[in-house]
Coordinates of C-alpha atoms in Angstrom, one line a residue:
M818 CA -12.4 3.2 -1.9
A819 CA -10.3 0.5 -0.1
F820 CA -11.7 -1.3 3.1
E821 CA -15.8 1.0 2.0
G822 CA -17.2 -2.3 2.9
L823 CA -15.7 -3.5 5.9
S824 CA -15.8 0.6 7.8
D825 CA -19.4 0.8 7.2
R826 CA -20.2 -3.0 8.8
L827 CA -17.5 -2.0 11.8
D828 CA -19.3 1.8 12.0
N829 CA -22.4 0.4 12.2
A830 CA -21.5 -2.6 15.0
F831 CA -19.7 0.4 17.5
K832 CA -23.1 2.1 16.4
K833 CA -24.7 -0.3 19.0
L834 CA -22.1 -0.2 22.0
K835 CA -21.6 3.5 22.0
S836 CA -25.7 3.6 22.2
K837 CA -25.6 1.8 25.4
G838 CA -24.3 3.7 29.2
S839 CA -22.9 0.2 30.7
L840 CA -21.8 -3.2 28.2
T841 CA -22.4 -6.9 28.8
E842 CA -20.8 -9.8 28.2
S843 CA -23.9 -10.5 25.6
D844 CA -22.9 -6.8 24.7
V845 CA -19.6 -7.5 23.8
R846 CA -20.2 -11.0 22.1
D847 CA -23.0 -9.8 19.7
A848 CA -20.9 -6.5 18.4
M849 CA -18.0 -9.6 18.0
R850 CA -20.5 -11.4 15.8
E851 CA -21.1 -8.4 13.4
V852 CA -17.1 -7.9 13.4
R853 CA -16.4 -11.4 12.8
L854 CA -19.4 -11.0 10.0
A855 CA -18.1 -8.0 8.8
L856 CA -14.5 -9.4 8.4
L857 CA -15.7 -12.3 6.2
E858 CA -17.5 -10.0 3.9
A859 CA -14.5 -8.3 3.7
D860 CA -12.5 -11.6 2.1
V861 CA -10.9 -11.7 4.9
N862 CA -9.4 -15.9 5.6
Y863 CA -12.0 -17.5 7.9
K864 CA -9.3 -19.0 10.4
V865 CA -8.1 -15.0 10.6
A866 CA -11.0 -13.1 11.2
K867 CA -12.3 -16.4 14.0
D868 CA -9.4 -15.7 15.9
F869 CA -9.2 -11.5 15.6
T870 CA -12.6 -11.3 17.2
N871 CA -11.6 -14.8 19.3
T872 CA -9.1 -12.4 20.9
V873 CA -10.7 -9.2 20.7
T874 CA -13.3 -10.5 23.2
E875 CA -11.4 -11.8 25.3
R876 CA -9.5 -8.7 26.0
A877 CA -12.6 -6.6 26.0
I878 CA -14.4 -8.7 29.1
G879 CA -11.7 -7.7 31.3
A880 CA -13.1 -6.2 34.3
K881 CA -10.9 -2.9 33.3
V882 CA -13.2 -2.0 29.8
M883 CA -16.6 -3.1 31.6
E884 CA -15.5 -0.6 34.5
S885 CA -14.4 1.8 33.0
L886 CA -16.5 5.2 32.3
T887 CA -16.6 4.9 28.5
P888 CA -16.6 1.1 28.0
A889 CA -17.9 1.2 23.7
Q890 CA -14.3 3.7 23.3
M891 CA -12.2 0.8 24.9
V892 CA -13.8 -1.2 23.0
I893 CA -13.1 0.0 19.9
K894 CA -10.1 1.5 21.5
I895 CA -9.1 -3.1 21.7
V896 CA -10.0 -3.4 18.0
N897 CA -7.9 -0.7 16.9
E898 CA -4.8 -2.3 18.5
E899 CA -5.9 -5.8 17.1
L900 CA -6.1 -4.5 13.7
T901 CA -2.7 -2.7 13.6
A902 CA -1.1 -6.0 14.6
L903 CA -3.1 -8.2 12.5
M904 CA -1.6 -6.0 9.7
G905 CA 1.6 -6.2 11.2
G906 CA 1.7 -3.8 13.8
T907 CA 4.6 -1.7 12.8
Q908 CA 5.4 -0.8 9.0
A909 CA 8.1 -2.9 7.8
R910 CA 10.8 -0.9 5.8
L911 CA 13.1 -1.8 3.2
S912 CA 16.1 -4.2 3.9
T913 CA 19.3 -2.1 2.3
A914 CA 23.0 -3.3 1.4
A915 CA 25.6 -2.2 3.8
H916 CA 27.7 -2.2 0.6
P917 CA 25.6 -0.9 -2.3
P918 CA 24.0 -2.0 -4.3
T919 CA 20.4 -3.2 -2.7
V920 CA 19.2 -5.7 -4.7
V921 CA 15.4 -5.9 -5.0
M922 CA 14.1 -8.9 -6.6
M923 CA 10.8 -8.8 -8.2
C924 CA 8.2 -11.7 -9.1
G925 CA 4.9 -11.8 -9.3
L926 CA 2.3 -14.0 -11.0
Q927 CA 1.4 -12.2 -15.3
G928 CA -1.4 -9.5 -14.9
S929 CA -0.3 -8.7 -10.9
G930 CA 1.4 -5.4 -12.4
K931 CA 4.7 -6.4 -11.2
T932 CA 6.7 -4.5 -14.1
T933 CA 4.7 -1.6 -13.9
H934 CA 5.1 -1.5 -9.9
C935 CA 9.5 -2.4 -10.9
A936 CA 8.9 1.5 -12.1
K937 CA 6.8 2.3 -9.3
L938 CA 9.4 1.6 -6.7
A939 CA 12.4 2.8 -8.5
L940 CA 10.6 6.2 -8.7
M941 CA 9.8 6.0 -4.9
L942 CA 13.5 5.4 -3.9
K943 CA 14.7 8.4 -6.9
K944 CA 12.8 10.3 -4.3
E945 CA 14.5 9.4 -1.8
N946 CA 17.9 10.2 -3.4
H947 CA 19.1 7.0 -4.6
R948 CA 20.2 5.8 -8.0
P949 CA 18.3 2.6 -8.9
L950 CA 18.9 0.7 -11.8
L951 CA 15.9 -1.6 -13.4
V952 CA 17.0 -5.5 -14.8
A953 CA 15.3 -6.8 -17.4
C954 CA 14.9 -10.4 -16.6
D955 CA 12.0 -11.6 -18.2
I956 CA 13.1 -13.3 -21.2
Y957 CA 9.8 -15.1 -22.1
R958 CA 7.7 -12.5 -22.8
P959 CA 9.4 -9.7 -25.0
A960 CA 6.9 -7.0 -24.5
A961 CA 7.6 -7.4 -20.8
I962 CA 11.5 -6.0 -21.3
D963 CA 9.7 -3.8 -23.9
Q964 CA 6.8 -2.2 -21.0
L965 CA 10.6 -2.2 -18.7
E966 CA 12.0 0.0 -20.9
V967 CA 9.3 2.5 -21.5
V968 CA 7.5 2.7 -17.5
G969 CA 11.7 3.5 -17.0
K970 CA 11.7 6.1 -19.6
T971 CA 8.7 7.7 -18.0
V972 CA 10.5 7.5 -14.4
D973 CA 13.8 8.8 -16.1
V974 CA 15.4 5.6 -14.3
P975 CA 17.6 3.5 -16.7
V976 CA 17.0 0.0 -17.5
Y977 CA 19.4 -2.8 -18.0
V978 CA 18.9 -5.2 -21.1
D979 CA 20.3 -8.2 -22.9
R980 CA 18.0 -9.2 -25.5
D981 CA 20.2 -11.4 -26.9
N982 CA 20.8 -14.0 -23.2
K983 CA 18.4 -16.0 -22.5
C984 CA 19.5 -16.8 -19.2
A985 CA 17.7 -15.0 -16.9
E986 CA 20.6 -15.2 -13.5
D987 CA 23.1 -14.3 -16.4
I988 CA 21.6 -11.1 -17.1
A989 CA 21.2 -10.2 -13.6
M990 CA 24.5 -10.9 -12.8
K991 CA 25.4 -8.8 -15.6
A992 CA 23.8 -6.1 -14.1
R993 CA 25.0 -6.4 -10.8
K994 CA 28.3 -5.4 -12.4
E995 CA 27.2 -3.0 -14.2
A996 CA 25.1 -1.3 -11.2
E997 CA 29.1 -1.4 -9.3
I998 CA 31.0 0.0 -11.8
K999 CA 28.0 2.7 -12.9
G1000 CA 27.6 4.1 -9.2
F1001 CA 23.8 3.1 -8.7
D1002 CA 23.0 1.8 -4.8
V1003 CA 19.3 0.1 -5.6
L1004 CA 19.2 -3.3 -8.3
I1005 CA 15.4 -3.2 -9.9
V1006 CA 15.6 -7.7 -11.2
D1007 CA 12.0 -8.0 -13.2
T1008 CA 11.6 -11.4 -13.3
A1009 CA 9.2 -13.2 -15.6
G1010 CA 5.4 -14.1 -14.1
R1011 CA 3.6 -17.2 -15.0
L1012 CA -0.7 -17.2 -14.8
Q1013 CA 0.4 -19.8 -12.0
I1014 CA 2.7 -21.2 -9.6
D1015 CA 5.1 -23.8 -11.3
E1016 CA 8.0 -26.0 -10.6
E1017 CA 9.5 -24.4 -13.5
L1018 CA 9.0 -21.0 -12.6
M1019 CA 10.2 -21.1 -9.3
E1020 CA 13.3 -22.7 -10.3
E1021 CA 14.2 -20.0 -12.5
L1022 CA 13.7 -17.5 -9.5
A1023 CA 15.4 -19.8 -7.2
R1024 CA 18.5 -19.5 -10.0
V1025 CA 17.8 -16.0 -10.0
K1026 CA 18.2 -15.5 -5.8
K1027 CA 20.9 -18.2 -5.6
A1028 CA 23.3 -15.7 -8.5
V1029 CA 22.9 -12.5 -7.3
K1030 CA 21.8 -13.0 -3.6
P1031 CA 18.6 -10.2 -3.2
H1032 CA 18.7 -8.1 0.2
E1033 CA 15.4 -7.9 -0.3
I1034 CA 12.4 -10.1 -2.7
L1035 CA 9.2 -8.4 -3.0
L1036 CA 5.7 -10.4 -4.1
V1037 CA 3.4 -8.3 -6.2
V1038 CA -0.5 -9.2 -5.8
D1039 CA -3.3 -8.0 -7.3
A1040 CA -5.9 -6.8 -3.7
L1041 CA -8.9 -7.4 -5.9
T1042 CA -7.9 -11.8 -6.2
G1043 CA -9.0 -10.8 -2.5
Q1044 CA -7.9 -14.8 -0.3
D1045 CA -6.7 -15.8 -4.4
A1046 CA -3.8 -13.0 -3.6
V1047 CA -3.2 -14.8 -0.3
N1048 CA -2.9 -18.0 -1.6
A1049 CA -0.6 -16.8 -4.2
A1050 CA 1.8 -15.3 -1.5
E1051 CA 1.6 -18.3 0.4
G1052 CA 2.3 -20.1 -2.1
F1053 CA 5.9 -18.2 -2.9
N1054 CA 6.8 -17.5 0.2
D1055 CA 6.5 -21.7 0.8
K1056 CA 8.8 -22.6 -2.2
L1057 CA 11.0 -19.5 -2.5
G1058 CA 10.8 -17.1 0.9
I1059 CA 9.4 -13.7 0.1
D1060 CA 10.3 -10.8 2.2
G1061 CA 7.4 -8.4 1.6
I1062 CA 4.8 -8.1 -0.4
I1063 CA 3.6 -5.1 -2.8
M1064 CA -0.1 -4.8 -2.7
T1065 CA -2.0 -3.3 -6.1
K1066 CA -4.8 -1.5 -6.7
M1067 CA -6.0 -1.1 -3.3
D1068 CA -7.3 1.8 -4.5
G1069 CA -10.4 0.1 -6.4
D1070 CA -10.7 -2.8 -3.6
S1071 CA -13.8 -2.1 -1.1
R1072 CA -13.0 -5.2 0.9
G1073 CA -9.6 -5.5 1.7
G1074 CA -9.8 -8.9 2.7
A1075 CA -6.3 -9.7 1.4
A1076 CA -4.3 -6.6 2.6
L1077 CA -5.8 -8.3 5.9
S1078 CA -4.8 -11.8 6.1
A1079 CA -1.6 -11.7 4.0
K1080 CA 0.6 -11.4 7.3
K1081 CA -1.5 -13.4 9.1
V1082 CA -1.2 -16.5 7.1
T1083 CA 2.2 -15.7 5.5
G1084 CA 4.0 -14.3 7.8
K1085 CA 5.1 -11.6 5.5
P1086 CA 4.5 -8.1 5.8
V1087 CA 3.0 -6.0 3.8
K1088 CA 5.5 -3.7 2.7
F1089 CA 4.3 -1.2 -0.2
I1090 CA 0.1 -1.0 -1.3
G1091 CA -0.1 0.7 -5.3
M1092 CA -3.0 3.7 -4.6
G1093 CA -3.8 4.1 -8.4
E1094 CA -2.8 4.2 -11.5
K1095 CA -0.2 7.2 -11.6
F1096 CA 3.6 6.1 -11.1
D1097 CA 3.9 8.1 -7.8
A1098 CA 0.3 6.4 -6.3
L1099 CA 2.4 3.2 -4.4
E1100 CA 3.0 4.5 -0.8
P1101 CA 4.5 3.2 2.0
F1102 CA 2.1 0.6 3.9
H1103 CA 1.2 2.1 7.6
P1104 CA -0.9 -0.8 9.4
D1105 CA -1.6 1.6 12.0
R1106 CA -2.8 4.4 9.7
M1107 CA -4.5 1.9 7.7
A1108 CA -6.5 0.9 10.6
S1109 CA -7.5 4.5 11.7
R1110 CA -8.7 4.9 8.1
V1111 CA -11.0 1.6 8.4
L1112 CA -12.4 2.3 11.8
G1113 CA -13.1 5.7 10.1
M1114 CA -10.4 7.6 12.6
G1115 CA -8.3 9.3 9.0
D1116 CA -5.1 9.4 8.8
M1117 CA -4.0 12.8 9.2
L1118 CA 0.3 11.4 9.2
T1119 CA -0.3 10.4 5.8
L1120 CA -2.3 13.6 4.6
I1121 CA 0.3 16.0 6.4
E1122 CA 2.9 13.8 4.5
K1123 CA 1.3 14.4 0.5
A1124 CA 0.6 18.1 2.2
Q1125 CA 4.2 18.2 2.0
E1126 CA 5.3 16.5 -0.8
S1127 CA 3.2 18.4 -2.8
Y1128 CA 3.6 22.2 -1.8
D1129 CA 6.4 23.8 -1.6
E1130 CA 7.8 25.5 1.5
E1131 CA 9.3 28.6 -0.7
Q1132 CA 6.1 29.0 -2.4
A1133 CA 3.7 28.6 0.5
A1134 CA 6.1 31.8 2.3
K1135 CA 5.5 33.9 -1.1
L1136 CA 1.5 33.5 -0.7
E1137 CA 1.1 33.8 3.1
K1138 CA 3.0 37.6 2.6
K1139 CA 0.3 38.2 -0.9
F1140 CA -2.5 37.4 1.6
R1141 CA -0.8 39.4 4.3
R1142 CA -0.9 42.3 1.8
N1143 CA -4.4 41.7 0.3
E1144 CA -2.4 40.7 -3.1
F1145 CA -3.8 36.7 -3.8
T1146 CA -4.9 36.5 -7.8
L1147 CA -7.4 33.9 -9.3
E1148 CA -3.5 33.1 -10.6
D1149 CA -2.8 32.1 -6.8
F1150 CA -5.7 30.6 -7.0
L1151 CA -5.1 28.2 -9.7
E1152 CA -2.2 27.0 -8.7
Q1153 CA -3.7 26.8 -5.1
M1154 CA -6.3 23.7 -7.4
G1155 CA -3.5 22.3 -8.8
Q1156 CA -1.4 21.0 -5.7
M1157 CA -4.7 19.6 -3.8
Q1158 CA -5.3 17.6 -7.8
K1159 CA -1.6 16.6 -6.6
M1160 CA -2.2 15.5 -3.1
G1161 CA -4.9 13.1 -4.8
G1162 CA -8.5 14.8 -5.1
V1163 CA -11.2 15.8 -2.9
G1164 CA -12.1 12.3 -2.2
K1165 CA -8.6 11.3 -1.2
M1166 CA -8.9 13.8 1.1
L1167 CA -11.7 12.9 3.1
E1168 CA -10.5 9.2 2.9
M1169 CA -8.2 10.6 5.5
L1170 CA -9.9 13.0 7.6
P1171 CA -11.0 12.0 11.0
G1172 CA -15.1 11.2 10.9
M1173 CA -15.2 12.3 7.3
G1174 CA -13.8 8.6 5.3
A1175 CA -15.6 8.6 1.4
N1176 CA -17.9 6.1 2.8
K1177 CA -19.9 8.4 4.9
I1178 CA -19.9 10.5 1.6
S1179 CA -21.4 9.4 -1.8
D1180 CA -19.2 9.0 -4.7
D1181 CA -21.9 11.7 -6.9
E1182 CA -21.0 13.8 -4.2
I1183 CA -17.5 13.2 -4.6
E1184 CA -16.9 13.7 -8.3
K1185 CA -20.0 16.1 -8.1
S1186 CA -17.0 18.1 -5.6
E1187 CA -14.8 17.2 -8.2
R1188 CA -16.8 18.6 -11.3
E1189 CA -16.6 22.0 -9.7
L1190 CA -13.4 22.5 -8.4
K1191 CA -12.7 21.8 -12.1
Q1192 CA -15.6 24.4 -13.4
M1193 CA -13.8 26.3 -11.0

């Protein structure tokens, strides 16, 4: 679960603060030392962790905090604000073209999940009533074109393919014309990846960028690679100039250091996070909501949004009438449980409830609850 280890360590540090009626400067510095260690253990960049705790300490030892009725809560509030600022402050949205199509260029190293996330982004935009077109511009790996066609078919989004053309920028330009003619308002360009950043890769990406003039260049990085993900982001940004980051496999990263360091190190925001293998498991990145989750305060806004996506209002009204008339059946109950599973199951829901983060309840207990639901 994302940030599980960090949440535990921060929780312990704040418990010590809360146990004291009044705080001294020494108490705050001790707590911030623990916070810094927690951030370093979560694989946060050393300079980022040091700057963060220094800023929090400076704000926390101010007279307003020390003299307040709840100094510990004031310190936690400051940590929350600084954590939100560290991850970007506000949600960074996709840029859109004044005259469609909006061109989104996807880049990244091999194995980061770039091609799959082209389809995930296309599905998300499709749900927002856009008409996306995927473009296969990886001319080196034949399986990449096949993979994009497969994932495109899965999310029911067309894919522009030109197998005989060995010029990526030419394919991209032709796809753009196709989008203009056929009325697609978003063009998602899947480019070639490499095992490492090299000049050849960057030159090709620069040519594609020059040819189609993308409104958005998104870098796909694997959260599980920790600081390597941040280094890759820094390298791509220096050589290509990216606009944002898609952080994949966030659901499997218990540390979360890459997500915390990326914005500070590269200056570019994390725009989306991959929270699972399913094609609808791509979420916009909200720094304030993520900070709230890290500090065990839950994320009610995301929970409400997921509920709105999963629950049919008309169906909910019918169920309400059934309840009032005492006609609620086992079939209705089964449907309700199915809708809950659509929201991510017990584990995902607990993670978003205040004070009920998944790190407060063991994985075994969550698995047991999931098993019981299936059995039911």
